Coordinates of C-alpha atoms and ligand atoms in Angstrom, one line a residue:
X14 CA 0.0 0.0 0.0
X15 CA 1.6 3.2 -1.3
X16 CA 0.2 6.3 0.3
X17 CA 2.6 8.8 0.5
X18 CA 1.5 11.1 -1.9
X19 CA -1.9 11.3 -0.4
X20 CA -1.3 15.0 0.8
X21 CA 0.4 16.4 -2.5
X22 CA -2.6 15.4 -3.9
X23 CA -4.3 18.6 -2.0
X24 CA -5.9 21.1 -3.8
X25 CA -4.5 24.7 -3.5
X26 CA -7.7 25.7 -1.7
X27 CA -7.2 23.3 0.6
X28 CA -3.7 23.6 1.1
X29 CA -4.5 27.1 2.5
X30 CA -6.9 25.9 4.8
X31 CA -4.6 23.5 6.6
X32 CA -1.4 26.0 6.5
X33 CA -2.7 27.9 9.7
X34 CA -4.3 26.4 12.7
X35 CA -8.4 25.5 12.6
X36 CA -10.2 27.4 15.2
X37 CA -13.7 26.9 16.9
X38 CA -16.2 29.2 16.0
X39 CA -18.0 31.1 18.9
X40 CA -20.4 34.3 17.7
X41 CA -18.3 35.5 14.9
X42 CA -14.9 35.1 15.9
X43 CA -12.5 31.9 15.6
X44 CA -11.0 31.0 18.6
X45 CA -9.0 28.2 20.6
X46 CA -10.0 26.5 23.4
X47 CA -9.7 28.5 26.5
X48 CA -6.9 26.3 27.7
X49 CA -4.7 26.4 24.6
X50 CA -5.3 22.7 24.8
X51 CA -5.3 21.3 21.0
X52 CA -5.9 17.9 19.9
X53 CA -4.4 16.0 16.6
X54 CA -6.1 15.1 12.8
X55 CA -4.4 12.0 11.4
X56 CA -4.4 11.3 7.7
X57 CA -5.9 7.4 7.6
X58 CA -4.1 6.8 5.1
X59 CA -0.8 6.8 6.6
X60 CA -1.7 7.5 10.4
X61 CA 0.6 10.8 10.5
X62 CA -0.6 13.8 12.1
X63 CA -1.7 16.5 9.4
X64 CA -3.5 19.5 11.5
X65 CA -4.7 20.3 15.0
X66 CA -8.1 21.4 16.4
X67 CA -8.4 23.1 19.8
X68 CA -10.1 20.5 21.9
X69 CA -12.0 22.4 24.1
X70 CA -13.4 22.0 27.8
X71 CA -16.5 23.0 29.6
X72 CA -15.9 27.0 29.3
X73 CA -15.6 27.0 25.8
X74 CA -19.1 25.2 25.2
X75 CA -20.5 28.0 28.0
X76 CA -19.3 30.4 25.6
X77 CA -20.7 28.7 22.7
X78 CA -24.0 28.1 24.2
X79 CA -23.9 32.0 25.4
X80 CA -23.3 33.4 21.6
X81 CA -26.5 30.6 20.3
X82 CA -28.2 32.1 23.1
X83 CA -27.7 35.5 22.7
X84 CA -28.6 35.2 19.2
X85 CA -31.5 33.6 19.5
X86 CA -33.2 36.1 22.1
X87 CA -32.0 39.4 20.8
X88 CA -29.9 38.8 17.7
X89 CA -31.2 39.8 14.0
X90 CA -31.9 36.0 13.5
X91 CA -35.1 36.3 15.5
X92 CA -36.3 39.0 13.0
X93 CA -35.5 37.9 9.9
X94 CA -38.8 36.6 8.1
X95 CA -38.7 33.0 7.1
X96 CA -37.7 33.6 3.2
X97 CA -34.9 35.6 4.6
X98 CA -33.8 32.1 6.4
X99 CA -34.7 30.4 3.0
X100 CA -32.3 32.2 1.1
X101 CA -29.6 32.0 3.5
X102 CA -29.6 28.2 3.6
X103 CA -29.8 28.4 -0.2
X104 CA -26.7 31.0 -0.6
X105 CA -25.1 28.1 2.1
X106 CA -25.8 25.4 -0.6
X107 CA -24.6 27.5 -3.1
X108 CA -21.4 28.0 -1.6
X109 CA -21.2 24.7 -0.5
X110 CA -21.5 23.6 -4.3
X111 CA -18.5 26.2 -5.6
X112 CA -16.6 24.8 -3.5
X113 CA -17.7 21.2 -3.7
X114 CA -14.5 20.0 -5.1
X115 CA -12.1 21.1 -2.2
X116 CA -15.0 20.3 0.3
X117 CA -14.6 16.9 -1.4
X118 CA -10.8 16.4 -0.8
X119 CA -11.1 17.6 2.9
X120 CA -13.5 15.2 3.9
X121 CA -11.7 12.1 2.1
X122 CA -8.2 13.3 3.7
X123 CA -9.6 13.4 6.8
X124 CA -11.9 10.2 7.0
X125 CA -9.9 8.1 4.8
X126 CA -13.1 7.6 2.3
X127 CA -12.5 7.4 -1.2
X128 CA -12.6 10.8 -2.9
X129 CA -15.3 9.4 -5.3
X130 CA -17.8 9.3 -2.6
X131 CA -17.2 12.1 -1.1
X132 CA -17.6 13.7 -4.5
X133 CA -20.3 11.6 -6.0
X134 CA -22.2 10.9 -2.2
X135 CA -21.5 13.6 0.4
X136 CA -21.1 16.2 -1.2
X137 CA -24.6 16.5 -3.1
X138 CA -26.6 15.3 -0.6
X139 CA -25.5 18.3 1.9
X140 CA -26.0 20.3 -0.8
X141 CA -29.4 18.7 -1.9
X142 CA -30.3 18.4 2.0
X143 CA -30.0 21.9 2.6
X144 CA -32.1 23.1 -0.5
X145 CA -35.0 21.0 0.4
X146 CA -34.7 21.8 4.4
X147 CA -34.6 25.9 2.6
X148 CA -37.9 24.9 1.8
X149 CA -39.7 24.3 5.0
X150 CA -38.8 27.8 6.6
X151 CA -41.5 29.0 4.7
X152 CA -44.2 25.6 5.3
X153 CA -44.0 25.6 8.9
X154 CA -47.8 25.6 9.8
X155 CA -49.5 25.5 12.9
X156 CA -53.5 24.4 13.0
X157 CA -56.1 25.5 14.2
X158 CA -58.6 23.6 17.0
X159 CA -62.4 23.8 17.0
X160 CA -62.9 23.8 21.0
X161 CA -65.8 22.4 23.5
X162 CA -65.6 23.2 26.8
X163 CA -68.1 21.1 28.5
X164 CA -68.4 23.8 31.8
X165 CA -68.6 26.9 29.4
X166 CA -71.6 25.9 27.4
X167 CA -72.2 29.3 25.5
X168 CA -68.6 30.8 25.0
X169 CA -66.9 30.6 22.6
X170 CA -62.9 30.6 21.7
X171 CA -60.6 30.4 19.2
X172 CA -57.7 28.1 19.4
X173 CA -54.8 27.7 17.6
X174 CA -51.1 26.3 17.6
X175 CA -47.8 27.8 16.1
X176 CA -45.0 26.0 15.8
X177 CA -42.1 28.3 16.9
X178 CA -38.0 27.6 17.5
X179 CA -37.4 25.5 20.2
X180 CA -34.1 27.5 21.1
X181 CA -31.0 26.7 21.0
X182 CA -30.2 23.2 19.7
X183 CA -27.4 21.0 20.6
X184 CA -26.0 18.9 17.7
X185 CA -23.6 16.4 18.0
X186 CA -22.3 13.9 15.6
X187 CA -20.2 11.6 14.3
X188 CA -17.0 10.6 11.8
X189 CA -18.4 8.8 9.0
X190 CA -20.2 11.4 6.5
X191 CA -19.5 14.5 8.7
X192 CA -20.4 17.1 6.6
X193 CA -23.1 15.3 5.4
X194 CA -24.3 15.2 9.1
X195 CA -23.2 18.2 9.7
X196 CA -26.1 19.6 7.0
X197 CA -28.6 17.2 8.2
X198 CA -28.7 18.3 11.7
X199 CA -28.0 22.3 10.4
X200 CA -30.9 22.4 7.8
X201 CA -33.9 21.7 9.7
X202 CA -33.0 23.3 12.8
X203 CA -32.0 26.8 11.0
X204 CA -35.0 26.2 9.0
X205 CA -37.0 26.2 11.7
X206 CA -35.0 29.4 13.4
X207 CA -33.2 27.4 16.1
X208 CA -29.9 28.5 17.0
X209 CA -26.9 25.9 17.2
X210 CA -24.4 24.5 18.8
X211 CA -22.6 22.1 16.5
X212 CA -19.7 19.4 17.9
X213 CA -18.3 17.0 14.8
X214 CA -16.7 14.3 15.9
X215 CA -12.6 14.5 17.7
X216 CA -11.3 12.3 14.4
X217 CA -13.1 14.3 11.2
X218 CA -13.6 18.2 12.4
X219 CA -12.4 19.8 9.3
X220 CA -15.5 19.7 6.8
X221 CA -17.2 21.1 9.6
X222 CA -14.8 23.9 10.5
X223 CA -14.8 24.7 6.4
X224 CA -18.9 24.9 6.7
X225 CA -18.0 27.4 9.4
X226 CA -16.4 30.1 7.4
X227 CA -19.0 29.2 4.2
X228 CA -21.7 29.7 7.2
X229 CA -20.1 33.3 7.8
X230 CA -19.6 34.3 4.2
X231 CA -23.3 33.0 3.5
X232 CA -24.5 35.8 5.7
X233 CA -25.6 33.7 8.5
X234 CA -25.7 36.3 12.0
X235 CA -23.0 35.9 14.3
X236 CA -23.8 32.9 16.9
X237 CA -26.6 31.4 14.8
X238 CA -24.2 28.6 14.1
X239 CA -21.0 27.4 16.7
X240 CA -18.7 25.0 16.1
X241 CA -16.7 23.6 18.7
X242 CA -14.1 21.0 18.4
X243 CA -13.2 18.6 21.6
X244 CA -13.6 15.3 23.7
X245 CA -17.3 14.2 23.4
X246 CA -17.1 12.8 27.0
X247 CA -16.4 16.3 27.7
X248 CA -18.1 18.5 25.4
X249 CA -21.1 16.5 24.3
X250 CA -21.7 15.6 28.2
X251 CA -21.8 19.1 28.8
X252 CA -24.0 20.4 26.1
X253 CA -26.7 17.7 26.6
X254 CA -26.7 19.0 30.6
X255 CA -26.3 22.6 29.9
X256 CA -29.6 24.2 31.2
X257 CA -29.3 26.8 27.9
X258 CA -29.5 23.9 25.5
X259 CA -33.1 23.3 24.4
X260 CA -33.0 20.1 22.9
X261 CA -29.9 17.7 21.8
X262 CA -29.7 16.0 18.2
X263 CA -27.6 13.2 18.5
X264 CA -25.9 10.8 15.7
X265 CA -23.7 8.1 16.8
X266 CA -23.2 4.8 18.3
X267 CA -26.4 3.3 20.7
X268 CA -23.9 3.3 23.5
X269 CA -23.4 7.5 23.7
X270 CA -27.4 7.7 22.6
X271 CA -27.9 5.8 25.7
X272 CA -25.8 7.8 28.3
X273 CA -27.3 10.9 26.0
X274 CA -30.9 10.1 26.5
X275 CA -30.6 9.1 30.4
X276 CA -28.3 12.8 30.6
X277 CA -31.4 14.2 28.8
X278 CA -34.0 12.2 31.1
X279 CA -32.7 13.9 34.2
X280 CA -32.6 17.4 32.6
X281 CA -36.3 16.7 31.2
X282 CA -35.1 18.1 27.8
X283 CA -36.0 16.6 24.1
X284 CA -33.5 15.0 22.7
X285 CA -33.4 13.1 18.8
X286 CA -31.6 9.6 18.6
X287 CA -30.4 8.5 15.0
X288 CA -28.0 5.3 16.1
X289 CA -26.2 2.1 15.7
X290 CA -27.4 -0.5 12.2
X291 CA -26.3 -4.2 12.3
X292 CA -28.8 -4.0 8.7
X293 CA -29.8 -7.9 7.1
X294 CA -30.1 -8.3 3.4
X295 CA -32.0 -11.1 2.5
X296 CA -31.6 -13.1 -0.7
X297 CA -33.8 -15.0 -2.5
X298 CA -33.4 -18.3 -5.0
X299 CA -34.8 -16.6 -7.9
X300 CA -32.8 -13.2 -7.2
X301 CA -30.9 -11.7 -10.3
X302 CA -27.1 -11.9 -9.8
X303 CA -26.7 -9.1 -11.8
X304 CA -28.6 -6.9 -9.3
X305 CA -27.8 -9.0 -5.9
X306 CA -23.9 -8.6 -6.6
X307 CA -23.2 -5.1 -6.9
X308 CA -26.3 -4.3 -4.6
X309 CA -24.7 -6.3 -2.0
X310 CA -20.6 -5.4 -2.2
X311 CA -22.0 -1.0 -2.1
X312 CA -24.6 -2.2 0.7
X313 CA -21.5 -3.1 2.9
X314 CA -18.1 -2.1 1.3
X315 CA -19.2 1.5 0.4
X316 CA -17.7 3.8 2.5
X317 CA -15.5 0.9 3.9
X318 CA -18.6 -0.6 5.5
X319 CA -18.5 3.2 8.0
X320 CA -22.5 3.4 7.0
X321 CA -25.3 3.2 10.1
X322 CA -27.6 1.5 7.4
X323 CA -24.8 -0.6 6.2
X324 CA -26.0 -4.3 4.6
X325 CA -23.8 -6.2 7.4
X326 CA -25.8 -9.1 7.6
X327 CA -26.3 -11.3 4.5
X328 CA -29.1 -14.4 4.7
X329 CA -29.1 -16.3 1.4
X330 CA -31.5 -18.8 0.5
X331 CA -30.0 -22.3 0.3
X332 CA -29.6 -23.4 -3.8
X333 CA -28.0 -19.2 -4.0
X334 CA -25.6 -19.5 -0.9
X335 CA -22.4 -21.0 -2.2
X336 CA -22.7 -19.5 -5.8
X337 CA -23.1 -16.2 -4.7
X338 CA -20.4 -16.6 -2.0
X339 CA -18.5 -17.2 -4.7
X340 CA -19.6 -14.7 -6.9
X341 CA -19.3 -12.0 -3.8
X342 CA -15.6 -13.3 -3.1
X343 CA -14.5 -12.5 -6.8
X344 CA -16.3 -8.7 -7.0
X345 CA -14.3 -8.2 -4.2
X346 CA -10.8 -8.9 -5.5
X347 CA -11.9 -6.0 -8.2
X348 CA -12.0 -3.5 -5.1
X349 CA -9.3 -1.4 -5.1
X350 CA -8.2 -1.2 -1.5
X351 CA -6.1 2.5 -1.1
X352 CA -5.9 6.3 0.2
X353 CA -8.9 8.4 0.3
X354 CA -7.6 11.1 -2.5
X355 CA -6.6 8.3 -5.3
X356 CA -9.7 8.7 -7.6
X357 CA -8.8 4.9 -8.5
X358 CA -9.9 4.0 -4.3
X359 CA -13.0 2.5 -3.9
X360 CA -12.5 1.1 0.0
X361 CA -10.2 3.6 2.0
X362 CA -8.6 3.6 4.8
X363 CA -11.0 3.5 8.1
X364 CA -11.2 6.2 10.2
X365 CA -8.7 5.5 13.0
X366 CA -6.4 3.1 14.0
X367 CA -8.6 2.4 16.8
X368 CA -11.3 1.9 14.5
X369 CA -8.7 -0.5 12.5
X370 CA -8.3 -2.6 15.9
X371 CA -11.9 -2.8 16.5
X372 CA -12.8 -4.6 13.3
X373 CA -9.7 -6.7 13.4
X374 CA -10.7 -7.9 16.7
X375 CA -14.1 -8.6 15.4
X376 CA -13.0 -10.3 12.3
X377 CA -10.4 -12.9 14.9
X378 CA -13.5 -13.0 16.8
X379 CA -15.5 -14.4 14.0
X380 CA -13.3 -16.6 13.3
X381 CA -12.8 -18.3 16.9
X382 CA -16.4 -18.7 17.0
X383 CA -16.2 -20.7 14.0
X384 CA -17.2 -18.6 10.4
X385 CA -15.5 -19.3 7.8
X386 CA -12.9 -16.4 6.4
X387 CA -13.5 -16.1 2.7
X388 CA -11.7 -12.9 2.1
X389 CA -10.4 -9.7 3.9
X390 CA -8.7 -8.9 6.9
X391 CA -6.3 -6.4 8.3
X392 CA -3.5 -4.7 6.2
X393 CA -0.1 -4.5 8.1
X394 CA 1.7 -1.4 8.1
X395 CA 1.0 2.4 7.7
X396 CA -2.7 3.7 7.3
X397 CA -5.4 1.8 9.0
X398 CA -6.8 -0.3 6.3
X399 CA -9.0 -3.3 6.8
X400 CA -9.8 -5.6 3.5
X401 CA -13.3 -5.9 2.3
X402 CA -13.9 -9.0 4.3
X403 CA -16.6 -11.6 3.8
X404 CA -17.4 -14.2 6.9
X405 CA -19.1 -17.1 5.3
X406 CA -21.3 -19.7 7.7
X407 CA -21.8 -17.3 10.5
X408 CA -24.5 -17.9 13.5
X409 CA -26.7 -15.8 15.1
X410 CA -25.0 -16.3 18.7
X411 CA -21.6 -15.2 16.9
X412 CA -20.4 -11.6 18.0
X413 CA -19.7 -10.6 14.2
X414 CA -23.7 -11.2 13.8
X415 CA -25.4 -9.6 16.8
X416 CA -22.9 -6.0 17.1
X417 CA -22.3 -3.4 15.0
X418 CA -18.9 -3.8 13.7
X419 CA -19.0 -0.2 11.4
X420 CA -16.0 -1.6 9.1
X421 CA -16.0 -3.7 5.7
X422 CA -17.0 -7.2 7.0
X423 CA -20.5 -9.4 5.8
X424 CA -21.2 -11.9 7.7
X425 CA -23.0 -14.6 5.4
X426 CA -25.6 -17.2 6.3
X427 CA -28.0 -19.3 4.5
X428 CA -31.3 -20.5 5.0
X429 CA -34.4 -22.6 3.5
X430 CA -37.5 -20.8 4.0
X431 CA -39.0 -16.9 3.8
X432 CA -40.1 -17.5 7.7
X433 CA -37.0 -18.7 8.2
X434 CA -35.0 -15.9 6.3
X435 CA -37.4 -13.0 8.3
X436 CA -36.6 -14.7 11.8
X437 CA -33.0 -14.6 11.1
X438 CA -33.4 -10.7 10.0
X439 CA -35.5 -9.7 12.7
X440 CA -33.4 -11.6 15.3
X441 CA -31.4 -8.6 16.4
X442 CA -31.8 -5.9 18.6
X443 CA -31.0 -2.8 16.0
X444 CA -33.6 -2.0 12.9
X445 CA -31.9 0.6 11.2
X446 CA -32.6 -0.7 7.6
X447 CA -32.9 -4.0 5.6
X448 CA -32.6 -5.4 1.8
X449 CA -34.9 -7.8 -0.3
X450 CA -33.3 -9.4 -3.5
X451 CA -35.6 -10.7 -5.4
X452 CA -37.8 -11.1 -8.9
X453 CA -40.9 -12.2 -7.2
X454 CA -42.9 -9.0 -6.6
X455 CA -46.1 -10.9 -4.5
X456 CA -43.2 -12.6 -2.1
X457 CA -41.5 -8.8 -1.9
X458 CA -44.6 -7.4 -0.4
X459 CA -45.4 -10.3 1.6
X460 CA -41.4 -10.1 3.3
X461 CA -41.0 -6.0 3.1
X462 CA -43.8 -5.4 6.2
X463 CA -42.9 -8.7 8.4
X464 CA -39.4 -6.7 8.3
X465 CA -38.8 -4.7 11.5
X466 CA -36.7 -2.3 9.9
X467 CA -36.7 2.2 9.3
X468 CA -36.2 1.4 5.4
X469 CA -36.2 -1.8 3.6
X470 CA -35.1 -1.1 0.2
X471 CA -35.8 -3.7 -3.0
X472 CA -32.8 -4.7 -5.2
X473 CA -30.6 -2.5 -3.7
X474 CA -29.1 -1.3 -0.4
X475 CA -28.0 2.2 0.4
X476 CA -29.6 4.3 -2.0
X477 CA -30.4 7.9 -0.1
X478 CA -32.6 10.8 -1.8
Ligands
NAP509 P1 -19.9 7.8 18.9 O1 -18.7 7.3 19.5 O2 -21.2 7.6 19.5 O3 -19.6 9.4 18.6 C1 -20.6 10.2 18.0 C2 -20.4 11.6 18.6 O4 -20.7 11.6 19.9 C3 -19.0 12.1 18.4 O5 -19.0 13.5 18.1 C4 -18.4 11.9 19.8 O6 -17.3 12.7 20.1 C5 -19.6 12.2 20.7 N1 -19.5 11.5 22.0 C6 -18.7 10.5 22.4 N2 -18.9 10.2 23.7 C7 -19.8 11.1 24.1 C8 -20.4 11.4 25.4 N3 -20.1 10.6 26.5 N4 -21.4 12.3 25.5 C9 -21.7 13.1 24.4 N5 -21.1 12.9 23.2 C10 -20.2 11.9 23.0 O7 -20.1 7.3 17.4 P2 -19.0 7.3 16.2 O8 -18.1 6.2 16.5 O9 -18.5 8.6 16.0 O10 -20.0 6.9 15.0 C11 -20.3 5.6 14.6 C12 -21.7 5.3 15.2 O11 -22.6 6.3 14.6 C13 -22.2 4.0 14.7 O12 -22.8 3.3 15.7 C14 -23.2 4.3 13.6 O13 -24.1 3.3 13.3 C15 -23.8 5.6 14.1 N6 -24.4 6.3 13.1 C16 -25.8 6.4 13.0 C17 -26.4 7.1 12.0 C18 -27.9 7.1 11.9 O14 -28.4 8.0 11.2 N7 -28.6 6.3 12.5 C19 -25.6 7.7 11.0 C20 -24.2 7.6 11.1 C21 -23.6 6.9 12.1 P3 -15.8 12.3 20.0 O15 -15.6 12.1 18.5 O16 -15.1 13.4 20.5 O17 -15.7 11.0 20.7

């Protein structure tokens, strides 16, 4: 694995953007953390240190939470009519898409994801994301209530509801698509005339810190949107218990939603949950190849398997299992396994090299329990990649097929009737998403509801309007 030209591939716009040191936003000015404390950004691809972010404590998220909340009580935000916060999040999107192909680069550097996605994924669907949230400023109705009040036979009233800005919102999420997730938490909550606090994850805080300045040249007031970078133990914990917070939006693992919610619980505040995936696909006898193969390999290797809807558990119906084992096993030797900025990559680096020694572990732990190891593995040396890796006769008991692993790794099993194939699916704790491969549309309709899944797509996995 050759990576050491993955930085001279930078772009000149993004070479100026790492030549000085990111700073958090607060109001309108970028600033360290209060502490000078900083923390690293590794390149995946070759696990060296590239930039630093100030990793900020508890009185750099009081400050944040003091500029949201100062703009959102007496700041022009709370003026502006709701086409005014249409257009802003349109000039956002515009900016966004001028400088798509940097914004691009930044996010594959720093993730380790192959520049293609990022390009051909990420990219437009924060910019499509945005444009469509643009459009709800102005749609945001309230209703109105015909009233009887049994004690007050002759009066009458008018009732009505409006739905107003909950406040300030605190948004928190994590490395996989962040500026992605950084629009979808953004968009509806400046739609809506919230003000934020935004925390990207410690390993991928770039894209977001970019969004910052585009937020600032879109015209955005000062303290509308703050960024801060730092420990989530530290400042996630103290944004979901800071009493100024009005609600946390969370994205990230079911453990941290957990400790979030019960956090939440005690401070009786609202708090939105999008979590962990451990997602089945299910294939049936008649299913076209053709469609089942590349569904399948971009349901779980896209992204290097870092997807919360990733297709991480495959159930194959018996006369299909071997031949399409096979079939999977050769697609993935076409893979090309390298840095995030070679246009040729199509499974990068993963995120960290704790990350790496998660799914390593997982993959020896598959293993010892008794799948079979078709393909994949760990890569030795520098960068923290993990081969597309396919786990062939895998039981439900296993630990490869009942916890999220978040890596490239499909765990394969068979089985010999529909009941059989929805048990298996529904046999899991998480119900994030699911996939049906098949030509038989009455046994598609039949399966899709008995599914307990968010989304269960047809013929494909991971498709996202
Ligand atoms: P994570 O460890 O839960 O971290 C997510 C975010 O929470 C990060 O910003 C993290 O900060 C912060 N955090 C960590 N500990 C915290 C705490 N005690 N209190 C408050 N915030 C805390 O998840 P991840 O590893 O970044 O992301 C992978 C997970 O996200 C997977 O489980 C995946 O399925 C899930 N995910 C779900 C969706 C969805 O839409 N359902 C989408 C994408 C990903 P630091 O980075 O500083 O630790």
């Amino acid at each position: 694995m050759t990576t050491s030209n993955n930085l001279s591939r930078l772009s000149g716009g993004n070479l100026r953007f790492l030549s000085v040191p990111r700073l958090m936003l607060i109001g309108d000015r970028w600033v360290g953390a209060a502490s000078g404390d900083t923390m690293p950004v590794f390149d995946p691809s070759s696990g060296r240190e590239f930039a630093r972010v100030p990793s900020a404590g508890v009185a750099d998220v009081d400050a944040a939470v003091a500029a949201a909340k100062r703009a959102f009580e007496t700041g022009p935000w709370r003026s502006l009519q709701p086409a005014d916060r249409e257009r802003l999040l349109w000039r956002l999107a515009d900016l966004i898409e001028c400088n798509a192909g940097d914004l691009a680069q930044l996010e594959a550097l720093d993730n380790g994801k192959a520049v293609t996605v990022a390009s051909g994924v990420d990219v437009p669907l924060t910019i499509r994301h945005l444009r469509y949230m643009a459009g709800f400023a102005t749609k945001i109705h309230g209703r109105t209530i015909a009233t009887s009040v049994p004690y007050m036979p002759g009066a009458e009233f008018f009732s009505y509801t409006v739905r107003e800005p909950i406040g300030v919102v605190g948004q928190i999420i994590p490395w996989n698509m962040p500026l992605m997730f950084s629009a979808w938490k953004l968009g509806a909550a400046l739609a809506a005339g919230c003000t934020v606090v935004l925390k990207p994850a410690s390993n991928t805080p770039l894209t977001a810190l970019r969004l910052g300045e585009l937020i600032l040249e879109a015209g955005f007031p000062p303290g509308v949107v703050n960024l801060i970078t730092g420990p989530g133990g530290v400042v996630g914990e103290r944004l979901a218990r800071h009493p100024d917070i009005d609600k946390i939006a969370f994205t990230g693992s079911t453990e941290v939603g957990r400790k979030l919610g019960r956090i939440c619980g005690d401070e009786i505040k609202p708090i939105s949950l999008e979590l962990g995936g451990k997602s089945p696909s299910i294939v049936l006898a008649d299913a076209r190849m053709e469609q089942t193969i590349p569904g399948v390999i971009s349901g779980i290797f896209a992204n290097s398997g870092q997807v919360c809807a990733a297709g991480s558990r495959l159930y194959v119906q018996r006369p299909l299992y071997e031949p399409l084992i096979a079939a999977l096993n050769d697609a993935v030797q076409t893979l090309k396994l390298g840095p995030g900025l070679d246009p040729e990559t199509f499974v990068g680096p993963l995120v960290s090299a704790e990350q790496k020694k998660i799914v390593c572990d997982y993959i020896a732990s598959g293993v010892a329990e008794g799948a079979r190891l078709v393909t994949g593995g760990g890569v030795d040396g520098e960068g923290y990649y993990v081969k597309p890796t396919i786990l062939a006769d895998a039981k439900q008991h296993m630990r490869v097929v009942r916890e999220e692993i978040f890596g490239p790794v499909l765990t394969v099993a068979p089985f010999d009737d529909v009941d059989e194939a929805i048990a298996l699916a529904n046999d899991n704790e998480m119900g994030l998403a699911a996939s049906v491969y098949s030509q038989d549309v009455s046994k598609i309709h039949r399966i899709v509801p008995r599914i307990r899944a968010g989304t269960v797509w047809v013929n494909c996995h991971n498709v996202y309007d």
